[in-house]
mmCIF file of C-alpha atoms and ligand atoms in Angstrom:
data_model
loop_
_atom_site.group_PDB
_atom_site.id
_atom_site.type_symbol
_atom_site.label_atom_id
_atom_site.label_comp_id
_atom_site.label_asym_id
_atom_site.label_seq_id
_atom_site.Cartn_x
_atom_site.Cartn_y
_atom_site.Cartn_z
ATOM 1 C CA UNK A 91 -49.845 55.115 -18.774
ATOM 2 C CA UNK A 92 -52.407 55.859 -17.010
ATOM 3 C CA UNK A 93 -53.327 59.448 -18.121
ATOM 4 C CA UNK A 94 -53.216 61.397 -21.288
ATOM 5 C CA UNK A 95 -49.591 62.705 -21.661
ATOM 6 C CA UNK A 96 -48.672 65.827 -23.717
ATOM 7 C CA UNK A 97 -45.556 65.495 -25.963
ATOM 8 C CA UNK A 98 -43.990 68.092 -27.625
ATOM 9 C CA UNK A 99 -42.285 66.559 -31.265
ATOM 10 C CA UNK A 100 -39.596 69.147 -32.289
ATOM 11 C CA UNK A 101 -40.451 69.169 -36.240
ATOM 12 C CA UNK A 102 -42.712 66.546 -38.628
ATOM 13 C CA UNK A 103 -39.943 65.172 -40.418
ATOM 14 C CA UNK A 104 -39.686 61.641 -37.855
ATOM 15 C CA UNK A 105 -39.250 57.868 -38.053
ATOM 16 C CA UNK A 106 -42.949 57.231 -37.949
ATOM 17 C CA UNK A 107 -42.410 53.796 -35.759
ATOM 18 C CA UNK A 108 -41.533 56.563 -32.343
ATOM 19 C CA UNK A 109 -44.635 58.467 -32.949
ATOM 20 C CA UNK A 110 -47.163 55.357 -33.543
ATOM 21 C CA UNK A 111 -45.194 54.248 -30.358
ATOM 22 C CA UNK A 112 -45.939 57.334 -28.719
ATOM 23 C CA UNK A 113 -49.634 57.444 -29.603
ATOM 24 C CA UNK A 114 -50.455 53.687 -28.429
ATOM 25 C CA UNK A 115 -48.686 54.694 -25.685
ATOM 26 C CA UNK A 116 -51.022 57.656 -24.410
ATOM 27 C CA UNK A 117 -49.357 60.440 -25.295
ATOM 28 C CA UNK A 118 -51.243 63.395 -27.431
ATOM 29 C CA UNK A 119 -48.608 64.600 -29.805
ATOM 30 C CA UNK A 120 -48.233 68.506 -30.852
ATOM 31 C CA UNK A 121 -45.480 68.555 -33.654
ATOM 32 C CA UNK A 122 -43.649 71.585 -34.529
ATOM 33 C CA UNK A 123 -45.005 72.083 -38.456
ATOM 34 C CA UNK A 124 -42.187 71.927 -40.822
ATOM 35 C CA UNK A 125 -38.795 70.194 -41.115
ATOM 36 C CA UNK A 126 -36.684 73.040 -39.769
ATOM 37 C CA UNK A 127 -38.857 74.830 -37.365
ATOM 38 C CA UNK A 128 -37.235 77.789 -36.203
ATOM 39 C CA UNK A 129 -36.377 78.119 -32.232
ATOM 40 C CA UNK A 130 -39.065 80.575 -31.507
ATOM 41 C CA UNK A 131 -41.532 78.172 -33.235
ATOM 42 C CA UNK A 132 -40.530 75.278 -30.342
ATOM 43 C CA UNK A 133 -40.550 77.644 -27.911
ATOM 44 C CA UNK A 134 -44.207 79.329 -28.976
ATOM 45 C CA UNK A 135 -45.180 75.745 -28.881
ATOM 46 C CA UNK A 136 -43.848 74.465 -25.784
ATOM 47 C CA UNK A 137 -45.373 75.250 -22.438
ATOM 48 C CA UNK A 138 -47.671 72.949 -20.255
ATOM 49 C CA UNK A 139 -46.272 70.171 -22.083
ATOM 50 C CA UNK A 140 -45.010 67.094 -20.134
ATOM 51 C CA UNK A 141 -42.568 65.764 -22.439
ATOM 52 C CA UNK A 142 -39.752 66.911 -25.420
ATOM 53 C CA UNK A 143 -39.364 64.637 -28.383
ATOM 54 C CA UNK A 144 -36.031 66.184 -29.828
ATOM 55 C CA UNK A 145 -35.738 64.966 -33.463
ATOM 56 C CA UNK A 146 -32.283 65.026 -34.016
ATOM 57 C CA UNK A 147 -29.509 67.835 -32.889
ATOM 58 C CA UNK A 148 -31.705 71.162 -34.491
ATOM 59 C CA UNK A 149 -32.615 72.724 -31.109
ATOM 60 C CA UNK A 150 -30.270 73.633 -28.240
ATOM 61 C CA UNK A 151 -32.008 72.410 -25.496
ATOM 62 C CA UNK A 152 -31.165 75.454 -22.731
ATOM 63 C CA UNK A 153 -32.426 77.962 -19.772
ATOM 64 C CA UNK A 154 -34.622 79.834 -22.165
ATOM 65 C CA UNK A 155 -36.350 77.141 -23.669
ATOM 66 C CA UNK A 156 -36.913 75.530 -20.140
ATOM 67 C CA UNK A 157 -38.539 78.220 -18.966
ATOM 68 C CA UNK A 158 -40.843 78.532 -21.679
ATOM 69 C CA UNK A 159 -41.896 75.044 -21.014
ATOM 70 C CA UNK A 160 -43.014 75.080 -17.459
ATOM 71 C CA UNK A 161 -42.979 73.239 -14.715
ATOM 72 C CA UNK A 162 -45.023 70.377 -16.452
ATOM 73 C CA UNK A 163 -41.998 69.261 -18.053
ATOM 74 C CA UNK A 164 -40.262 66.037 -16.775
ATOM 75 C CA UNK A 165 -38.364 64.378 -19.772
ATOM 76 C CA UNK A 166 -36.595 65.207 -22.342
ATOM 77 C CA UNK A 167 -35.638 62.539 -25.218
ATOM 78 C CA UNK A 168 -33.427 63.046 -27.801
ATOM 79 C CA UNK A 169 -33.227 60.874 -31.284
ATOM 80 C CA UNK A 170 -29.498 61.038 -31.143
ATOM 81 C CA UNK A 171 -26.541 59.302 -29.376
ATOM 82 C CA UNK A 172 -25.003 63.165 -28.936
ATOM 83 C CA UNK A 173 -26.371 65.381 -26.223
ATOM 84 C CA UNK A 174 -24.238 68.265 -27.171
ATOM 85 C CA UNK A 175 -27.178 70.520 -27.826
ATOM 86 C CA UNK A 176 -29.035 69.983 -24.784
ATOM 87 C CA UNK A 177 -27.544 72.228 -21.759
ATOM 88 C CA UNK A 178 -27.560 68.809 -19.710
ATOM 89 C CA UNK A 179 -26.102 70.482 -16.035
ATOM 90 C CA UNK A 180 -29.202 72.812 -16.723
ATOM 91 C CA UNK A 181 -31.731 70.261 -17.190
ATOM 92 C CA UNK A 182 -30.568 67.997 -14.660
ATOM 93 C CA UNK A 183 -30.808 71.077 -11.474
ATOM 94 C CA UNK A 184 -33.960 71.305 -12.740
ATOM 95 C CA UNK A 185 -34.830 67.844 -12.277
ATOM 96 C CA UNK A 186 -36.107 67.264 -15.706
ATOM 97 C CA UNK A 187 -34.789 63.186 -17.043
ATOM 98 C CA UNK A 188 -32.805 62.904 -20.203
ATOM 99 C CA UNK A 189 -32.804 60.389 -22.218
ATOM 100 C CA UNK A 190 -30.459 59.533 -25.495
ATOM 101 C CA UNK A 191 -30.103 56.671 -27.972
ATOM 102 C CA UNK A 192 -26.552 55.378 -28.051
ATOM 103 C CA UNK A 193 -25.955 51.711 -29.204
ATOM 104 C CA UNK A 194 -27.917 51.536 -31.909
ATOM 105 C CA UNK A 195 -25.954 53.436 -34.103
ATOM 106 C CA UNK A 196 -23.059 52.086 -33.761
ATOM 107 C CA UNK A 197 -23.220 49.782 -36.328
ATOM 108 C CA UNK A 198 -24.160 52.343 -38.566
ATOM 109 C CA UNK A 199 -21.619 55.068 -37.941
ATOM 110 C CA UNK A 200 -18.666 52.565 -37.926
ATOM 111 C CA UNK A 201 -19.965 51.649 -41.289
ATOM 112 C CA UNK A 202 -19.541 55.350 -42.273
ATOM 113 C CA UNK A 203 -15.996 55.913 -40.482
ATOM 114 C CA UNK A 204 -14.614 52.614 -42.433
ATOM 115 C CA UNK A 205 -16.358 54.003 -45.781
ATOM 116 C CA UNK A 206 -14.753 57.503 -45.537
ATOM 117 C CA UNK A 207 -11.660 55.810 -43.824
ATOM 118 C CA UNK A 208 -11.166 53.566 -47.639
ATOM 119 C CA UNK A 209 -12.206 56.370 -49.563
ATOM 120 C CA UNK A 210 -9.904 58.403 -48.058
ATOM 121 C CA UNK A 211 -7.142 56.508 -48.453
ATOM 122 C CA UNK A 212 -7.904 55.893 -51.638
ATOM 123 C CA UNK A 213 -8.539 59.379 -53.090
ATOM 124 C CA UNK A 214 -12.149 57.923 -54.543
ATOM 125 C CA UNK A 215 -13.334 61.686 -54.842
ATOM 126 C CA UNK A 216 -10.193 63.002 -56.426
ATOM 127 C CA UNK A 217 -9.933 60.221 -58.939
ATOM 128 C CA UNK A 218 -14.140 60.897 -59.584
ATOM 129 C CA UNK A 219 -13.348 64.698 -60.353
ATOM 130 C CA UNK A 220 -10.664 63.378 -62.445
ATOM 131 C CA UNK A 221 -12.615 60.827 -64.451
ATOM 132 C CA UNK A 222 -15.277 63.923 -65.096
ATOM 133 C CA UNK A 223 -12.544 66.348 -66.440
ATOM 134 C CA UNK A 224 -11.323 63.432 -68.582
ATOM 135 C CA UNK A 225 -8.264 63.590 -67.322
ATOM 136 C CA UNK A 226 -7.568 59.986 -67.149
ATOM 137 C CA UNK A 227 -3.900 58.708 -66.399
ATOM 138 C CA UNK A 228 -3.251 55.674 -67.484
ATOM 139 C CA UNK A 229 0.067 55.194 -65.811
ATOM 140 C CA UNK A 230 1.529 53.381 -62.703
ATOM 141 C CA UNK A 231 2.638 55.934 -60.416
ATOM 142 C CA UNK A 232 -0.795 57.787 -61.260
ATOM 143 C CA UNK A 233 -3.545 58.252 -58.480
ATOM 144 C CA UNK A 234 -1.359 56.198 -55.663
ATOM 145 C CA UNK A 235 -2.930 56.098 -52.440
ATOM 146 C CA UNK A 236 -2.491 54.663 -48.628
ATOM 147 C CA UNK A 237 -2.212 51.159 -47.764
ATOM 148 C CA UNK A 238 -4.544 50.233 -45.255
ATOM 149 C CA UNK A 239 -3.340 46.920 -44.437
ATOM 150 C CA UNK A 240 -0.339 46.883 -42.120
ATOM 151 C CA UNK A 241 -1.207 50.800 -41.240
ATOM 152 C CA UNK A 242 -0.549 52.339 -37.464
ATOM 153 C CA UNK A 243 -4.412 53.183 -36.846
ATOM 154 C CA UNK A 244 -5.151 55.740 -33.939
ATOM 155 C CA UNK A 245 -8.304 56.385 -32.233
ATOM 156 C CA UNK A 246 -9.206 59.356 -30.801
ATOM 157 C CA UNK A 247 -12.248 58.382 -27.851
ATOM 158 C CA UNK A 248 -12.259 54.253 -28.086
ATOM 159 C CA UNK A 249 -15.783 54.464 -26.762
ATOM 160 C CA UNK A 250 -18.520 52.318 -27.957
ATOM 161 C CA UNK A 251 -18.305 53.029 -31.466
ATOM 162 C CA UNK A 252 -14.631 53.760 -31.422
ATOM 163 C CA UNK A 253 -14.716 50.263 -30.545
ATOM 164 C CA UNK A 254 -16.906 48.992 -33.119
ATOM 165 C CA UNK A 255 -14.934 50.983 -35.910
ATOM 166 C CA UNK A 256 -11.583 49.464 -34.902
ATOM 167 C CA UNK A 257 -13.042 45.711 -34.770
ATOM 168 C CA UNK A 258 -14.594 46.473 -38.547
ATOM 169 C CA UNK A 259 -11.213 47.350 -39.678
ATOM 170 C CA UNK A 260 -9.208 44.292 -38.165
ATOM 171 C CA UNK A 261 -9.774 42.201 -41.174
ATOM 172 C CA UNK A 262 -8.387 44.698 -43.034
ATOM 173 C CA UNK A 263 -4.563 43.471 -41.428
ATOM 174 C CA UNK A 264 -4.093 46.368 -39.595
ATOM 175 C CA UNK A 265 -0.853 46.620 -37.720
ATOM 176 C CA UNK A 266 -1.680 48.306 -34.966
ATOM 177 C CA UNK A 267 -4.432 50.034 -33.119
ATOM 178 C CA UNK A 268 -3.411 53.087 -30.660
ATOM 179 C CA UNK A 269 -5.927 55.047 -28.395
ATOM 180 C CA UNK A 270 -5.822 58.389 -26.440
ATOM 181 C CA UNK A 271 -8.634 59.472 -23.850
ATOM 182 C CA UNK A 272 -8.848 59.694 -20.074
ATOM 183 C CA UNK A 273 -7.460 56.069 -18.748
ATOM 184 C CA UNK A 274 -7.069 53.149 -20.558
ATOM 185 C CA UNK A 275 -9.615 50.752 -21.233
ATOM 186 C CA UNK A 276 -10.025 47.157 -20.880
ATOM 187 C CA UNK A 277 -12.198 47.054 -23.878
ATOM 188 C CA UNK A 278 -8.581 47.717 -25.720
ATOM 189 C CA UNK A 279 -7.449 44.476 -25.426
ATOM 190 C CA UNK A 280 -10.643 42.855 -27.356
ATOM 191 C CA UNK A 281 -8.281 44.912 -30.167
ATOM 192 C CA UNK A 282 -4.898 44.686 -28.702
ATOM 193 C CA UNK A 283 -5.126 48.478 -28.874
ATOM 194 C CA UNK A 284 -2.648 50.623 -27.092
ATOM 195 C CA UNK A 285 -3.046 53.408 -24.737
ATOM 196 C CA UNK A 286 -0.974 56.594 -25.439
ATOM 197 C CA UNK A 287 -0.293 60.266 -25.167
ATOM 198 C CA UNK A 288 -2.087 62.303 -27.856
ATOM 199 C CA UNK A 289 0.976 63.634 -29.266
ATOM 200 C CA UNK A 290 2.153 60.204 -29.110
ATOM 201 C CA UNK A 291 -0.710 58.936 -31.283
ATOM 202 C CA UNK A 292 -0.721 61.757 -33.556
ATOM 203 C CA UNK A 293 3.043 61.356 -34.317
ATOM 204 C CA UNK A 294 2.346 57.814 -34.776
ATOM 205 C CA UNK A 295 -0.414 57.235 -36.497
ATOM 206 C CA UNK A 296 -1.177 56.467 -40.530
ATOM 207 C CA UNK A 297 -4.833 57.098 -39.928
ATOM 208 C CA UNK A 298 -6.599 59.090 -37.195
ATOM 209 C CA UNK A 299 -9.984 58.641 -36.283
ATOM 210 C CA UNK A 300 -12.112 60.759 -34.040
ATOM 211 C CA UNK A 301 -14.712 59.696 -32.018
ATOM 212 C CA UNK A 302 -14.981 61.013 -29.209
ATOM 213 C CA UNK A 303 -17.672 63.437 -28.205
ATOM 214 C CA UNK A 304 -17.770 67.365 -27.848
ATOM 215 C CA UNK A 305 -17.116 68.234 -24.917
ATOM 216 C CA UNK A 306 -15.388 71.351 -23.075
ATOM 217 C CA UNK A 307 -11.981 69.270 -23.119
ATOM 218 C CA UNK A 308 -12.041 68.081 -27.194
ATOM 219 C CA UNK A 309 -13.795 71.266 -28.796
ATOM 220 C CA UNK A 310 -11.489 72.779 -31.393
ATOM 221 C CA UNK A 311 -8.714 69.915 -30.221
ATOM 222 C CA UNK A 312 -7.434 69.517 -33.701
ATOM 223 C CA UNK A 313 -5.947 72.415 -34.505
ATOM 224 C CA UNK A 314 -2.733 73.208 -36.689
ATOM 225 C CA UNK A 315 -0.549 72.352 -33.977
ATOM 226 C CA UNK A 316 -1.748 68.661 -33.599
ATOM 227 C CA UNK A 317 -2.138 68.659 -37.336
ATOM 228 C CA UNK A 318 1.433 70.236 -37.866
ATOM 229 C CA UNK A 319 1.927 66.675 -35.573
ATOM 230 C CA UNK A 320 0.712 64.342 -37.729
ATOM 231 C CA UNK A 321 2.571 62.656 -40.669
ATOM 232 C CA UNK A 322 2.331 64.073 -44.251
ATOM 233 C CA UNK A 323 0.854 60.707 -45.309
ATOM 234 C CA UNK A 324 -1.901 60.833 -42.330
ATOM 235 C CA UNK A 325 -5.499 60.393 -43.159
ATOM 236 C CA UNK A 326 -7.910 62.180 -41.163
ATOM 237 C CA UNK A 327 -11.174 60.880 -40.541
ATOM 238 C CA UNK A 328 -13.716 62.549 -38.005
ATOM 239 C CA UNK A 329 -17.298 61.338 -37.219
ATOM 240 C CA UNK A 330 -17.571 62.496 -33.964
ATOM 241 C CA UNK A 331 -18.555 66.046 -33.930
ATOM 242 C CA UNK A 332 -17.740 68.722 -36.155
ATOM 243 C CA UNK A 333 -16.274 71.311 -33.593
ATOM 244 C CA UNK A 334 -13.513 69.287 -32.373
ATOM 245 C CA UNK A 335 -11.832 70.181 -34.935
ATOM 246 C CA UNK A 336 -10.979 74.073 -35.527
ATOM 247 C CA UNK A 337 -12.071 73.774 -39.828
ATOM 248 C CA UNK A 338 -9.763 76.621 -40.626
ATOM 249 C CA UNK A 339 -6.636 74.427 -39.087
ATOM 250 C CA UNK A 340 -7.868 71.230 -41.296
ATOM 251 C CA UNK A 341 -8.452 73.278 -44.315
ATOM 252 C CA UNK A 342 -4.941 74.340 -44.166
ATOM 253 C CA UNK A 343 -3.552 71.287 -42.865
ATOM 254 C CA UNK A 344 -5.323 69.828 -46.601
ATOM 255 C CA UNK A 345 -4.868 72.886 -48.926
ATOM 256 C CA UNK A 346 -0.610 72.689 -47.868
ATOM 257 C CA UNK A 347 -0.724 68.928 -47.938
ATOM 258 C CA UNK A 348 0.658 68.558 -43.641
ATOM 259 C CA UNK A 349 -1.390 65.139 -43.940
ATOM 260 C CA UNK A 350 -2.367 63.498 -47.566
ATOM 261 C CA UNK A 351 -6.228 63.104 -46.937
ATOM 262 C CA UNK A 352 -9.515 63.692 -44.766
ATOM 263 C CA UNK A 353 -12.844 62.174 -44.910
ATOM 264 C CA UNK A 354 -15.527 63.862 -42.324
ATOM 265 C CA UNK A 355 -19.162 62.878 -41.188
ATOM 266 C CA UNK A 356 -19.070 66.188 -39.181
ATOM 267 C CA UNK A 357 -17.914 69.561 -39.520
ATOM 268 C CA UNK A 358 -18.628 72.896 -38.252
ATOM 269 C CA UNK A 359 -20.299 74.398 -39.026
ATOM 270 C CA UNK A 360 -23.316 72.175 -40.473
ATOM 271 C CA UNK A 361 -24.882 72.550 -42.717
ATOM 272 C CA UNK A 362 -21.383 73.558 -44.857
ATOM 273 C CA UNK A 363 -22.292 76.606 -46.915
ATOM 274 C CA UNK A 364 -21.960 75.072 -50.587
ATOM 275 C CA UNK A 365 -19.045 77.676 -51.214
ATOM 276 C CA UNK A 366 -16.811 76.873 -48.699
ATOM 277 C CA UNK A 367 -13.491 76.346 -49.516
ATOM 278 C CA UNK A 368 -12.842 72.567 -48.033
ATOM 279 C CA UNK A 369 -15.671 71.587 -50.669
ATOM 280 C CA UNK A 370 -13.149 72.215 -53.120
ATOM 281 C CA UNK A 371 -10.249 70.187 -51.763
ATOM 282 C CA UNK A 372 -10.020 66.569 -53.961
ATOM 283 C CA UNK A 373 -7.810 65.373 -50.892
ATOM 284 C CA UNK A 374 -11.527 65.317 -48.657
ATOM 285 C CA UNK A 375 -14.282 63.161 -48.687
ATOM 286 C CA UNK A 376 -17.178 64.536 -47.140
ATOM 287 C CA UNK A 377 -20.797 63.541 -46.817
ATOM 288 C CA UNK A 378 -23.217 65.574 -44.633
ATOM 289 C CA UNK A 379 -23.564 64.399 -41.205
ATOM 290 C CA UNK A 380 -25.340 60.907 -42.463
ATOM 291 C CA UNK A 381 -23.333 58.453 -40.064
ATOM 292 C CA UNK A 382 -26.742 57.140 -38.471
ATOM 293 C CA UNK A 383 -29.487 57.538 -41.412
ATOM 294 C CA UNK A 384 -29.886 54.171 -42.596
ATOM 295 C CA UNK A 385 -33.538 53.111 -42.513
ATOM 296 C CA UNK A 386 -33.233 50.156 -39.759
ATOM 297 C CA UNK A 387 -30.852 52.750 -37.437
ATOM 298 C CA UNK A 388 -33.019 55.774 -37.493
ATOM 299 C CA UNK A 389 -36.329 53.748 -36.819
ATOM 300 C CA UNK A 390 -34.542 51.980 -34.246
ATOM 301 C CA UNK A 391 -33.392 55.091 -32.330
ATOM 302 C CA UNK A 392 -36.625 56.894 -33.052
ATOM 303 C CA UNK A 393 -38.320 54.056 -31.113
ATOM 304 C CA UNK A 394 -35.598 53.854 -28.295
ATOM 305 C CA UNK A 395 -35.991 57.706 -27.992
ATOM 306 C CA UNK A 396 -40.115 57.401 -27.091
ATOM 307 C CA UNK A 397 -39.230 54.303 -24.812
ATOM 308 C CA UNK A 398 -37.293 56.205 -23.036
ATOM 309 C CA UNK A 399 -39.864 59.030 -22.903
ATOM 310 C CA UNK A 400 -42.696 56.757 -22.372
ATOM 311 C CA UNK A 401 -40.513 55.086 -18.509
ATOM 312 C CA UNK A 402 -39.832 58.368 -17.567
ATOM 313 C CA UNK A 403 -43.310 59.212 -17.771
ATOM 314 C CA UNK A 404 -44.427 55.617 -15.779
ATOM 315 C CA UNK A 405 -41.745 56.219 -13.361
ATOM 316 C CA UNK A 406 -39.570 53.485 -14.739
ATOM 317 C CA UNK A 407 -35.772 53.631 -15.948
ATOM 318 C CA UNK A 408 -34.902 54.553 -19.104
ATOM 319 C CA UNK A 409 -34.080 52.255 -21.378
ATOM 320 C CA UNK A 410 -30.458 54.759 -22.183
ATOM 321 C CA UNK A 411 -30.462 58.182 -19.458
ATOM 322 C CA UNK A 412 -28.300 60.115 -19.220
HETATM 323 C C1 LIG B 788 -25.985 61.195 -32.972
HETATM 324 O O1 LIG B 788 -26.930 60.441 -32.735
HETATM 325 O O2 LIG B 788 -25.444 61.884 -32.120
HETATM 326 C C2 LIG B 788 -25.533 61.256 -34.376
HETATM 327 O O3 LIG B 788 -24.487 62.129 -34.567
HETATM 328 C C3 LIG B 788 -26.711 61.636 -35.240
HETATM 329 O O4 LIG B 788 -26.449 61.239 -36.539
#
């Protein structure tokens, strides 16, 4: 770069690799003190800067915080594969870049979506709470679970890492992969996966994973009418995005036993309050939005994220826009 750049980093807790990539890059770095600045603390900070380094999904990206920034502003680079918190139509008539980090999480999440997918299916947390309270059973129709292997698996969004779940779960013998979404895919047949109807796959399906992103069409799309669709020994597994889901609809769907299990990367809202009433359910695994934060994974998109940043301010294509 040929000039001093000024980069606005949304709060200090960061992969250090995207900042030391930043820095040898020319760019003078202001971050946001603290690991949860508040909105008005981004937005104090903000003007005459000529790039956003969002760290993570903690700041909605919209009209008001645009305007604080300026005119100087030309990219915006998120360290996450969702853009659901920037107001991308927004950004874009402004004709401010954006720039996201897809791809190299997908390892990563899929990871995550098989763990909670086994665990699930397995009622790991139940029989934990179980072994604590000493209430251990040992008798053969005690603690049964789902079989995995010769299961109907449905995927909700068979986008990259819809993809990369379903080809981590074909050694597990599955029988059959379905998929909903716009049109079918040719990806698909790398899984033999079929295309149907929601309903259909909902109806159909022994597991149901979403991953699709939130968008106006799949926020609060699981609610108790597609859960009231689902089979009573259906496990429910979402690491897409909390909101797809309406939480009271799942909570119910677990508490009255419509499907026998859930395990969720996502929920809305996050952070859970610690007193909410699915944390009490032994039918759920949950684990707090932690799909991507492996070392490797969050370095890697923390260092994708400034690349990107770092062509948009040369002039030269991202290495993931949006
Ligand atoms: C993403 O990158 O969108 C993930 O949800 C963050 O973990």
């Amino acid at each position: 770069m040929s000039k001093t750049r000024k980069v606005l980093v949304t709060r200090e807790d960061c992969p250090q690799a995207g900042l030391d990539l930043l820095r040898n890059s020319k760019c003078e770095l202001t971050i946001v003190p603290g690991d949860y600045p508040s909105r008005e603390e981004i937005i104090r900070a903000i003007p005459g800067h000529d790039a956003l380094y969002v760290v993570g999904n903690h700041v909605n990206v919209n009209a008001e915080l645009l305007d604080a920034a300026g005119p100087s502003l030309k990219i915006i680079s998120t360290i996450s594969s969702g853009y659901d918190h920037l107001d991308v139509p927004e950004i874009k008539r402004r004709g401010i870049i954006i720039g996201h980090t897809p791809v190299v999480l997908n390892a990563a999440v899929s990871e995550i979506a098989v763990m909670l997918l086994l665990t699930a299916a397995r009622r790991a947390h139940e029989s934990r709470l179980l072994l604590e309270a000493g209430k251990s059973e040992r008798k053969p129709m005690w603690l049964l679970g789902q079989d995995v292997s010769g299961s109907t698996v449905g995927i909700v969004g068979l986008g990259m890492i819809g993809l990369a779940i379903a080809k981590r779960l074909v050694p597990f013998e599955i029988g059959r992969f379905l998929y909903t979404g716009h049109a079918p895919k040719k990806s698909a047949d790398e899984i033999g996966a079929e295309f149907v109807s929601l309903d259909d796959l909902l109806e159909l399906s022994d597991f149901v994973i979403v991953a699709t992103p939130l968008t106006s069409e799949t926020r609060g799309l699981f609610d108790d009418a597609a859960f009231d669709k689902m089979k009573k020994t259906a496990v429910f597994i979402n690491i897409g995005r909390g909101a797809v889901v309406k939480t009271d609809a799942l909570l119910r769907a677990l508490k009255e036993k419509k499907i026998f299990a859930a395990g969720l990367d996502v929920v809305d809202p996050e952070p859970l309050p610690k007193d909410h009433e699915l944390l009490t359910l032994p039918n759920l695994e949950i684990v707090p939005h932690i799909g991507s934060a492996t070392v490797r994974t969050r370095n890697n998109m923390a260092i994708v994220a400034a690349q990107n940043l770092i062509n948009a301010l040369e002039g030269k294509p991202l290495v993931y826009p949006l």
